[in-house]
């Protein structure tokens, strides 16, 4: 059973064994507005927790996406190239960005669960 | 991920409550709380291209220049032909400085009869950019005094931009006669007892109108227009993507004190008589550039991939040498691809010239392109 974690930078990380799938939260896509381009990292790249990992371009602006945990990029969502709007339509599903082979399970400890993230979003508005 | 800064400290326009009630995402823009979007920028952009979109542009500065020598006075400050404007006709021009740089860009209308409020003299109405208006009005107030003209700033009117191919029919139904206006013509109308100054103009590349309405009637007028199925509100985000596709300059980005009207590709706005006579701030530089060409030019840029290039991106020639910089850029919803504008050395300005735009260390392939990026819908 995968477990989903959330970061204060509004990324989600779905952990299934040693693999983590990363995207931006529904709240984040709503704040960004219409997504028109996603720049994804190269497969094989190793990222550290907090590294710039991808860039989301909305009509308005470019936003950096940070790695919520470190690891090696093993897959990216190529479907976003033709359909970046998937990030708006299904941010926490089809709009995923990358899969990581996670480096260190201890890095998950300071991430939030869904309930804590919802409270975090509320506290920010 | 950056989020917008709060609009709490910003001034409110007469339509503020309507924006909030309609789900507008309010941001601080030039000191005003204004909606960047309601439903979404692309939907609102398409609303203006395909149907009719209503924008609150009440943050812009509205004023009148009154006095027998109003046109002559303003002509000392702008390169546009103001004396040649007929009653009710409007024109785009720039406030220039002594070096030929652009202090602001503005629309100027010659008022007449009832609308001028001054039967004996002349009156011009101007609309300037929100971010520049305090400086503009201080500058104009001083400069015009020497011509026995006064500047009357209008703080009590809202300004609505009503844009799109269906705008004329909707406005005509609410305000009979409005559709009789020609492109860049304005006139005085009355609606529910309030005087409205309506002009056929806008900044989207579409047919449309700008309506100066007393603050007391602004929300009611907006609601009356929004009653039509063809109409929806649109925010600053769509306003920006629409004007970018239309190849129109955004002050502080595409034009500023370091750019001249000639470099900015605005020579079309300098009338024949003004070219011959000069007599405006910065005429030395501007007339020289008109005769001999400018060393750099504002151009359109079409990118070959899907990644947009934003303001500040370096423009390089095919060999990788820097030749300029992007001043506005983003995704063009109607074009369906990223588009940008920027300045390049004159030798690289010809449409079709292969260039690259540097984004996050990568050279994105692009070509110099004609402006506008879309076929304008102006009703001439």
Coordinates of C-alpha atoms in Angstrom, one line a residue:
Chain A
X1 CA 0.0 0.0 0.0
X2 CA 1.7 3.3 -1.1
X3 CA 1.9 6.2 1.3
X4 CA 1.6 9.8 0.1
X5 CA 3.6 12.5 1.7
X6 CA 3.4 16.3 1.2
X7 CA 6.0 19.0 1.3
X8 CA 5.8 22.7 2.4
X9 CA 6.7 23.5 -1.2
X10 CA 3.4 21.9 -2.3
X11 CA 4.8 18.8 -3.9
X12 CA 3.5 15.3 -3.2
X13 CA 5.5 12.1 -3.0
X14 CA 3.8 8.8 -3.3
X15 CA 6.1 6.1 -1.8
X16 CA 5.8 2.5 -2.9
X17 CA 8.7 0.4 -1.5
X18 CA 11.9 2.1 -2.7
X19 CA 10.2 4.1 -5.4
X20 CA 8.7 7.6 -5.0
X21 CA 6.5 9.4 -7.5
X22 CA 6.5 13.2 -7.4
X23 CA 4.1 15.8 -8.6
X24 CA 2.6 19.1 -7.4
X25 CA -0.5 19.2 -5.3
X26 CA -4.0 20.2 -6.5
X27 CA -3.7 23.3 -4.4
X28 CA -0.4 24.2 -6.2
X29 CA -1.9 23.7 -9.6
X30 CA -4.9 25.9 -8.7
X31 CA -2.5 28.6 -7.5
X32 CA -0.4 28.4 -10.7
X33 CA -3.3 28.4 -13.1
X34 CA -3.1 27.0 -16.6
X35 CA 0.1 25.0 -17.0
X36 CA 1.6 25.3 -20.5
X37 CA 4.9 23.5 -20.2
X38 CA 6.8 21.3 -17.8
X39 CA 10.6 20.9 -17.9
X40 CA 11.5 17.5 -16.6
X41 CA 14.9 16.2 -15.5
X42 CA 17.0 13.7 -17.4
X43 CA 16.5 10.0 -16.5
X44 CA 19.5 8.9 -14.5
X45 CA 20.1 12.2 -12.8
X46 CA 20.6 12.1 -9.1
X47 CA 18.9 14.7 -7.0
X48 CA 19.3 15.7 -3.4
X49 CA 16.4 16.6 -1.2
X50 CA 15.6 20.2 -1.9
X51 CA 17.3 20.3 -5.3
X52 CA 15.6 22.0 -8.3
X53 CA 14.2 19.1 -10.1
X54 CA 11.7 20.4 -12.7
X55 CA 10.1 23.6 -13.8
X56 CA 6.4 24.3 -14.3
X57 CA 5.5 27.1 -16.7
X58 CA 2.0 28.6 -16.3
X59 CA 0.7 31.3 -18.6
X60 CA 1.9 33.8 -15.9
X61 CA 5.3 32.5 -14.7
X62 CA 7.9 29.8 -14.3
X63 CA 8.0 27.9 -11.0
X64 CA 10.8 25.6 -9.7
X65 CA 9.8 22.3 -8.4
X66 CA 12.1 20.9 -5.6
X67 CA 12.8 17.3 -4.9
X68 CA 10.9 16.4 -1.7
X69 CA 13.4 13.6 -1.2
X70 CA 16.7 12.6 -2.7
X71 CA 17.3 9.8 -5.2
X72 CA 17.9 8.8 -8.8
X73 CA 15.4 9.8 -11.5
X74 CA 14.2 6.5 -13.0
X75 CA 11.2 7.7 -15.1
X76 CA 9.6 10.9 -16.2
X77 CA 6.0 11.6 -17.4
X78 CA 6.6 12.1 -21.1
X79 CA 2.8 12.6 -21.6
X80 CA 3.2 16.1 -20.2
X81 CA 5.1 17.1 -23.2
X82 CA 2.0 17.0 -25.4
X83 CA -0.5 17.6 -22.7
X84 CA 0.8 19.9 -19.9
X85 CA -2.8 20.6 -18.9
X86 CA -2.9 17.2 -17.3
X87 CA -1.2 18.9 -14.3
X88 CA -4.3 21.1 -14.0
X89 CA -6.8 18.3 -14.7
X90 CA -5.3 15.6 -12.4
X91 CA -2.4 17.0 -10.4
X92 CA -2.1 14.2 -8.0
X93 CA -2.7 11.4 -10.6
X94 CA -2.0 11.7 -14.4
X95 CA -0.2 15.0 -13.8
X96 CA 2.8 13.3 -12.1
X97 CA 6.3 14.5 -12.9
X98 CA 9.0 12.0 -12.1
X99 CA 9.7 8.7 -10.4
X100 CA 12.7 8.5 -8.1
X101 CA 14.6 5.6 -6.7
X102 CA 14.7 6.9 -3.1
X103 CA 18.1 7.3 -1.5
X104 CA 17.2 7.5 2.2
X105 CA 13.9 6.7 3.9
X106 CA 14.8 8.9 6.8
X107 CA 14.3 11.9 4.5
X108 CA 10.5 11.2 4.6
X109 CA 10.3 12.0 8.3
X110 CA 9.8 15.7 8.0
X111 CA 7.2 15.5 5.2
X112 CA 3.5 15.8 6.0
X113 CA 0.6 13.5 5.6
X114 CA -2.6 14.5 3.8
X115 CA -4.2 15.8 7.0
X116 CA -1.2 17.9 8.1
X117 CA -0.8 19.3 4.6
X118 CA -4.5 20.4 4.5
X119 CA -4.0 22.2 7.8
X120 CA -0.7 23.7 6.4
X121 CA -2.6 25.1 3.3
X122 CA -5.4 26.5 5.5
X123 CA -2.8 28.2 7.8
X124 CA -1.3 29.9 4.8
X125 CA -4.5 31.4 3.4
Chain B
X1 CA 6.8 27.8 -5.5
X2 CA 6.1 31.5 -5.2
X3 CA 2.6 32.6 -4.4
X4 CA 1.2 36.1 -5.1
X5 CA 1.7 38.7 -2.5
X6 CA -1.4 39.8 -0.7
X7 CA -3.5 42.8 -2.0
X8 CA -4.4 43.9 1.5
X9 CA -2.6 47.2 1.5
X10 CA -3.7 48.0 -2.1
X11 CA -6.3 50.6 -3.2
X12 CA -9.6 49.3 -4.3
X13 CA -11.4 50.2 -7.6
X14 CA -15.2 50.8 -7.6
X15 CA -15.5 47.2 -8.9
X16 CA -13.6 45.5 -6.0
X17 CA -16.6 43.9 -4.4
X18 CA -17.8 42.5 -7.7
X19 CA -14.3 41.0 -8.4
X20 CA -14.3 39.2 -5.0
X21 CA -17.9 38.0 -5.4
X22 CA -17.1 36.6 -8.8
X23 CA -14.1 34.7 -7.5
X24 CA -11.4 36.9 -8.7
X25 CA -7.9 36.1 -7.4
X26 CA -6.9 39.5 -6.2
X27 CA -3.3 40.7 -6.4
X28 CA -1.5 44.0 -5.9
X29 CA -0.9 45.6 -9.3
X30 CA 0.6 49.1 -9.4
X31 CA -0.9 49.7 -5.9
X32 CA -4.4 48.4 -6.8
X33 CA -6.1 45.2 -5.7
X34 CA -7.1 43.7 -9.0
X35 CA -8.0 40.2 -10.2
X36 CA -5.2 38.3 -12.0
X37 CA -7.9 35.8 -13.1
X38 CA -11.3 34.4 -12.3
X39 CA -11.8 31.0 -14.0
X40 CA -8.4 30.8 -15.6
X41 CA -6.2 32.9 -17.9
X42 CA -6.6 30.7 -21.0
X43 CA -10.4 30.6 -20.7
X44 CA -10.6 34.4 -20.2
X45 CA -8.2 35.0 -23.1
X46 CA -10.4 32.9 -25.4
X47 CA -13.4 34.7 -24.1
X48 CA -12.0 38.0 -25.4
X49 CA -10.9 36.4 -28.7
X50 CA -14.1 34.5 -29.4
X51 CA -16.9 36.3 -27.6
X52 CA -16.8 39.3 -25.2
X53 CA -14.7 39.9 -22.1
X54 CA -15.0 42.6 -19.5
X55 CA -11.9 44.0 -17.8
X56 CA -11.6 46.5 -14.9
X57 CA -8.9 49.0 -15.9
X58 CA -9.9 51.6 -13.3
X59 CA -6.4 51.7 -12.0
X60 CA -5.3 53.6 -15.2
X61 CA -5.0 57.3 -14.9
X62 CA -7.7 59.4 -16.4
X63 CA -7.3 63.1 -16.8
X64 CA -8.2 66.1 -19.0
X65 CA -6.0 68.8 -20.4
X66 CA -8.1 72.0 -20.7
X67 CA -7.2 75.3 -22.3
X68 CA -7.3 77.1 -25.6
X69 CA -3.8 75.8 -26.4
X70 CA -4.2 72.2 -25.1
X71 CA -3.2 70.5 -28.3
X72 CA -0.2 72.7 -28.9
X73 CA 0.8 72.2 -25.2
X74 CA 0.6 68.4 -25.4
X75 CA 2.4 68.3 -28.7
X76 CA 5.5 69.8 -26.9
X77 CA 5.6 66.6 -24.9
X78 CA 4.6 63.8 -27.3
X79 CA 5.6 63.0 -30.9
X80 CA 2.0 62.2 -32.0
X81 CA -0.1 64.5 -34.1
X82 CA -2.6 65.9 -31.5
X83 CA -3.5 69.2 -33.3
X84 CA -4.7 67.1 -36.2
X85 CA -7.2 65.1 -34.1
X86 CA -10.8 65.8 -35.0
X87 CA -13.5 66.1 -32.3
X88 CA -14.1 62.7 -30.7
X89 CA -11.0 61.1 -32.3
X90 CA -8.3 59.4 -30.3
X91 CA -4.7 58.4 -30.9
X92 CA -1.9 56.5 -29.3
X93 CA 1.3 58.4 -28.5
X94 CA 4.1 58.5 -25.9
X95 CA 5.3 61.0 -23.4
X96 CA 9.0 61.3 -24.3
X97 CA 11.9 62.8 -22.4
X98 CA 14.7 65.0 -23.7
X99 CA 16.8 62.0 -24.7
X100 CA 13.9 60.5 -26.7
X101 CA 13.2 57.9 -24.1
X102 CA 9.6 57.0 -23.2
X103 CA 8.2 58.3 -19.9
X104 CA 4.9 56.6 -20.5
X105 CA 2.6 55.7 -23.4
X106 CA -1.0 57.0 -23.5
X107 CA -4.2 57.5 -25.4
X108 CA -5.3 61.0 -26.3
X109 CA -8.8 62.0 -27.3
X110 CA -10.0 65.4 -28.5
X111 CA -13.2 66.2 -26.7
X112 CA -15.8 68.4 -28.2
X113 CA -19.1 70.1 -27.4
X114 CA -20.8 68.8 -24.3
X115 CA -18.0 66.5 -23.4
X116 CA -15.3 69.1 -23.3
X117 CA -17.1 71.1 -20.6
X118 CA -15.4 74.2 -22.0
X119 CA -17.1 75.7 -25.0
X120 CA -14.6 78.4 -25.5
X121 CA -11.5 76.3 -25.5
X122 CA -10.1 73.0 -26.2
X123 CA -10.0 69.8 -24.1
X124 CA -8.1 66.6 -24.5
X125 CA -8.8 63.5 -22.5
X126 CA -5.8 61.3 -21.7
X127 CA -5.5 57.8 -20.3
X128 CA -2.1 56.8 -18.8
X129 CA -0.6 53.8 -17.1
X130 CA -1.3 53.2 -13.5
X131 CA 2.3 52.7 -12.4
X132 CA 3.3 56.0 -14.1
X133 CA 0.3 58.2 -13.3
X134 CA 1.5 60.0 -10.3
X135 CA 4.7 61.0 -12.0
X136 CA 2.9 61.8 -15.3
X137 CA 0.4 64.0 -13.6
X138 CA 3.1 65.9 -11.7
X139 CA 5.1 66.3 -14.9
X140 CA 2.1 67.4 -17.0
X141 CA 0.8 69.8 -14.3
X142 CA 4.1 71.7 -14.4
X143 CA 4.7 71.5 -18.1
X144 CA 1.1 72.6 -19.1
X145 CA 1.0 75.6 -16.7
X146 CA 3.4 77.4 -19.1
X147 CA 0.7 77.1 -21.8
X148 CA -2.1 78.4 -19.7
X149 CA -3.6 74.9 -19.7
X150 CA -4.8 73.0 -16.7
X151 CA -4.7 69.3 -15.9
X152 CA -7.9 68.0 -14.3
X153 CA -7.3 64.5 -12.9
X154 CA -10.5 62.4 -12.8
X155 CA -10.5 60.3 -9.6
X156 CA -14.2 59.7 -9.6
X157 CA -14.6 57.5 -12.7
X158 CA -14.0 53.8 -13.2
X159 CA -12.8 52.5 -16.5
X160 CA -14.0 49.3 -18.1
X161 CA -12.5 47.6 -21.2
X162 CA -15.1 45.6 -23.0
X163 CA -13.4 43.5 -25.7
X164 CA -14.1 40.9 -28.2
X165 CA -16.1 40.2 -31.4
X166 CA -19.5 40.1 -29.6
X167 CA -18.8 43.3 -27.5
X168 CA -20.4 45.6 -30.1
X169 CA -23.7 43.8 -30.2
X170 CA -24.0 43.5 -26.5
X171 CA -23.1 47.1 -25.9
X172 CA -25.4 48.4 -28.6
X173 CA -28.3 46.5 -26.9
X174 CA -27.6 48.2 -23.6
X175 CA -26.5 51.6 -24.9
X176 CA -28.1 52.3 -28.3
X177 CA -25.7 54.1 -30.7
X178 CA -22.5 52.8 -29.2
X179 CA -21.9 50.5 -32.2
X180 CA -22.0 53.6 -34.4
X181 CA -18.5 54.5 -33.2
X182 CA -15.7 54.0 -35.6
X183 CA -12.3 52.5 -34.5
X184 CA -10.5 55.1 -32.3
X185 CA -13.6 57.3 -32.0
X186 CA -15.3 58.3 -28.7
X187 CA -18.5 60.0 -27.7
X188 CA -20.6 60.9 -24.7
X189 CA -23.6 58.6 -24.0
X190 CA -26.0 58.5 -21.1
X191 CA -27.0 55.3 -19.2
X192 CA -29.4 55.3 -16.2
X193 CA -28.8 59.0 -15.8
X194 CA -25.0 58.7 -15.7
X195 CA -22.7 60.2 -18.4
X196 CA -20.5 57.6 -20.0
X197 CA -17.6 58.4 -22.3
X198 CA -17.3 55.4 -24.6
X199 CA -14.6 54.9 -27.2
X200 CA -14.0 52.1 -29.7
X201 CA -10.6 51.1 -28.5
X202 CA -8.7 48.7 -26.3
X203 CA -5.5 46.8 -25.9
X204 CA -6.3 43.2 -26.8
X205 CA -6.1 43.2 -30.6
X206 CA -9.9 42.7 -30.8
X207 CA -12.8 45.0 -31.6
X208 CA -14.0 46.6 -28.4
X209 CA -14.7 49.6 -26.3
X210 CA -13.4 51.4 -23.3
X211 CA -16.0 53.0 -21.1
X212 CA -15.3 55.7 -18.5
X213 CA -18.2 55.5 -16.0
X214 CA -18.9 57.4 -12.8
X215 CA -17.8 55.2 -9.9
X216 CA -21.4 55.3 -8.6
X217 CA -22.6 53.4 -11.7
X218 CA -19.6 51.2 -12.5
X219 CA -20.8 48.0 -10.8
X220 CA -24.3 48.3 -12.2
X221 CA -23.0 48.8 -15.7
X222 CA -20.6 45.8 -15.4
X223 CA -23.5 43.7 -14.1
X224 CA -25.8 44.8 -16.9
X225 CA -23.2 43.8 -19.5
X226 CA -22.4 40.5 -17.7
X227 CA -26.1 39.6 -17.9
X228 CA -25.5 38.6 -21.5
X229 CA -24.4 35.0 -22.1
X230 CA -21.7 36.3 -24.4
X231 CA -19.9 38.2 -21.7
X232 CA -17.6 37.1 -18.8
X233 CA -15.1 38.9 -16.6
X234 CA -11.4 38.6 -17.5
X235 CA -8.4 39.6 -15.3
X236 CA -4.9 41.0 -15.7
X237 CA -3.4 37.6 -16.8
X238 CA -5.6 37.5 -19.9
X239 CA -5.1 41.2 -20.5
X240 CA -1.3 40.5 -20.6
X241 CA -1.5 37.5 -22.9
X242 CA -3.9 39.2 -25.2
X243 CA -1.8 42.4 -25.6
X244 CA 1.4 40.2 -26.1
X245 CA -0.2 38.3 -29.0
X246 CA -1.5 41.7 -30.4
X247 CA 2.2 42.9 -30.3
X248 CA 1.3 45.8 -28.0
X249 CA 3.9 47.2 -25.6
X250 CA 3.7 47.0 -21.9
X251 CA 5.2 50.0 -20.2
X252 CA 8.1 49.2 -17.9
X253 CA 8.8 46.1 -19.8
X254 CA 8.8 46.6 -23.6
X255 CA 9.2 50.4 -23.4
X256 CA 10.8 52.7 -20.8
X257 CA 13.1 55.6 -20.5
X258 CA 15.9 53.6 -22.2
X259 CA 13.9 52.9 -25.4
X260 CA 12.8 55.4 -28.0
X261 CA 9.6 55.2 -30.0
X262 CA 11.6 54.4 -33.1
X263 CA 13.5 51.5 -31.4
X264 CA 10.2 50.3 -30.1
X265 CA 8.7 50.1 -33.6
X266 CA 6.2 52.8 -32.8
X267 CA 7.2 55.1 -35.6
X268 CA 3.8 54.6 -37.1
X269 CA 2.4 56.7 -34.3
X270 CA 4.5 59.8 -35.3
X271 CA 2.6 61.9 -37.8
X272 CA 4.0 63.3 -41.0
X273 CA 3.7 66.9 -39.7
X274 CA 5.5 66.1 -36.5
X275 CA 8.4 64.5 -38.4
X276 CA 8.7 67.6 -40.5
X277 CA 8.4 70.1 -37.7
X278 CA 9.8 68.4 -34.6
X279 CA 9.2 70.5 -31.5
X280 CA 8.6 67.8 -29.0
X281 CA 10.7 66.4 -26.1
X282 CA 13.5 64.2 -27.5
X283 CA 12.9 65.3 -31.1
X284 CA 16.6 65.5 -31.8
X285 CA 17.2 61.8 -31.2
X286 CA 13.9 60.6 -32.5
X287 CA 14.0 62.5 -35.8
X288 CA 17.6 61.4 -36.3
X289 CA 16.6 57.7 -35.8
X290 CA 13.6 58.1 -38.1
X291 CA 16.0 59.4 -40.8
X292 CA 19.0 57.1 -40.2
X293 CA 17.5 54.1 -38.5
X294 CA 18.0 53.0 -34.9
X295 CA 20.8 50.6 -33.7
X296 CA 18.3 48.2 -32.2
X297 CA 14.7 47.3 -32.8
X298 CA 11.8 45.7 -31.0
X299 CA 10.8 42.5 -32.7
X300 CA 8.4 39.6 -32.3
X301 CA 9.8 36.2 -31.5
X302 CA 8.3 32.8 -32.3
X303 CA 9.8 29.8 -30.4
X304 CA 10.1 26.5 -32.1
X305 CA 9.5 24.3 -29.0
X306 CA 6.9 24.6 -26.3
X307 CA 9.0 26.1 -23.5
X308 CA 8.2 29.8 -23.1
X309 CA 10.9 32.5 -22.8
X310 CA 10.2 35.2 -20.3
X311 CA 11.3 38.8 -19.8
X312 CA 15.1 39.0 -19.4
X313 CA 16.1 36.0 -21.5
X314 CA 19.1 36.7 -23.6
X315 CA 18.7 36.7 -27.4
X316 CA 21.6 35.3 -29.4
X317 CA 22.3 35.0 -33.1
X318 CA 22.7 31.7 -34.9
X319 CA 26.4 31.7 -33.9
X320 CA 25.6 32.1 -30.3
X321 CA 26.6 35.7 -29.9
X322 CA 24.4 37.9 -27.7
X323 CA 22.3 40.4 -29.8
X324 CA 19.5 41.4 -27.4
X325 CA 17.1 40.6 -24.7
X326 CA 13.5 39.5 -24.3
X327 CA 11.2 42.2 -22.8
X328 CA 7.9 40.2 -22.7
X329 CA 7.2 36.6 -23.2
X330 CA 4.9 33.7 -22.5
X331 CA 2.5 31.3 -23.9
X332 CA 0.1 32.7 -26.5
X333 CA -3.2 30.8 -26.1
X334 CA -4.5 31.8 -29.5
X335 CA -1.2 31.2 -31.3
X336 CA -1.0 27.9 -29.4
X337 CA 2.7 28.3 -28.8
X338 CA 5.1 30.4 -26.9
X339 CA 5.7 33.9 -28.2
X340 CA 7.8 36.8 -27.1
X341 CA 9.0 40.3 -27.9
X342 CA 12.4 41.8 -27.4
X343 CA 15.1 44.1 -28.7
X344 CA 17.8 43.0 -31.0
X345 CA 20.6 44.7 -32.9
X346 CA 19.1 46.1 -36.1
X347 CA 20.9 43.5 -38.4
X348 CA 19.0 40.7 -36.7
X349 CA 15.5 42.2 -36.8
X350 CA 14.3 40.9 -40.2
X351 CA 11.4 38.5 -39.9
X352 CA 12.6 34.9 -40.2
X353 CA 16.0 35.5 -38.8
X354 CA 17.1 32.4 -36.8
X355 CA 17.9 33.3 -33.2
X356 CA 18.1 31.5 -29.9
X357 CA 16.7 32.5 -26.5
X358 CA 18.6 31.5 -23.4
X359 CA 16.3 29.9 -20.8
X360 CA 17.8 28.2 -17.8
X361 CA 21.1 27.9 -19.6
X362 CA 19.6 26.3 -22.7
X363 CA 19.5 27.9 -26.1
X364 CA 15.9 27.6 -27.3
X365 CA 15.5 28.0 -31.1
X366 CA 13.3 30.9 -32.2
X367 CA 12.8 33.2 -35.2
X368 CA 12.3 36.9 -35.5
X369 CA 8.6 37.3 -36.4
X370 CA 6.2 40.0 -37.6
X371 CA 3.9 41.6 -35.1
X372 CA 1.2 41.2 -34.2
X373 CA 1.1 37.4 -33.8
X374 CA -2.6 37.3 -34.5
X375 CA -4.9 38.9 -37.1
X376 CA -6.4 41.9 -35.3
X377 CA -10.2 42.1 -35.1
X378 CA -10.3 45.9 -35.1
X379 CA -13.6 47.2 -36.7
X380 CA -12.4 49.9 -39.1

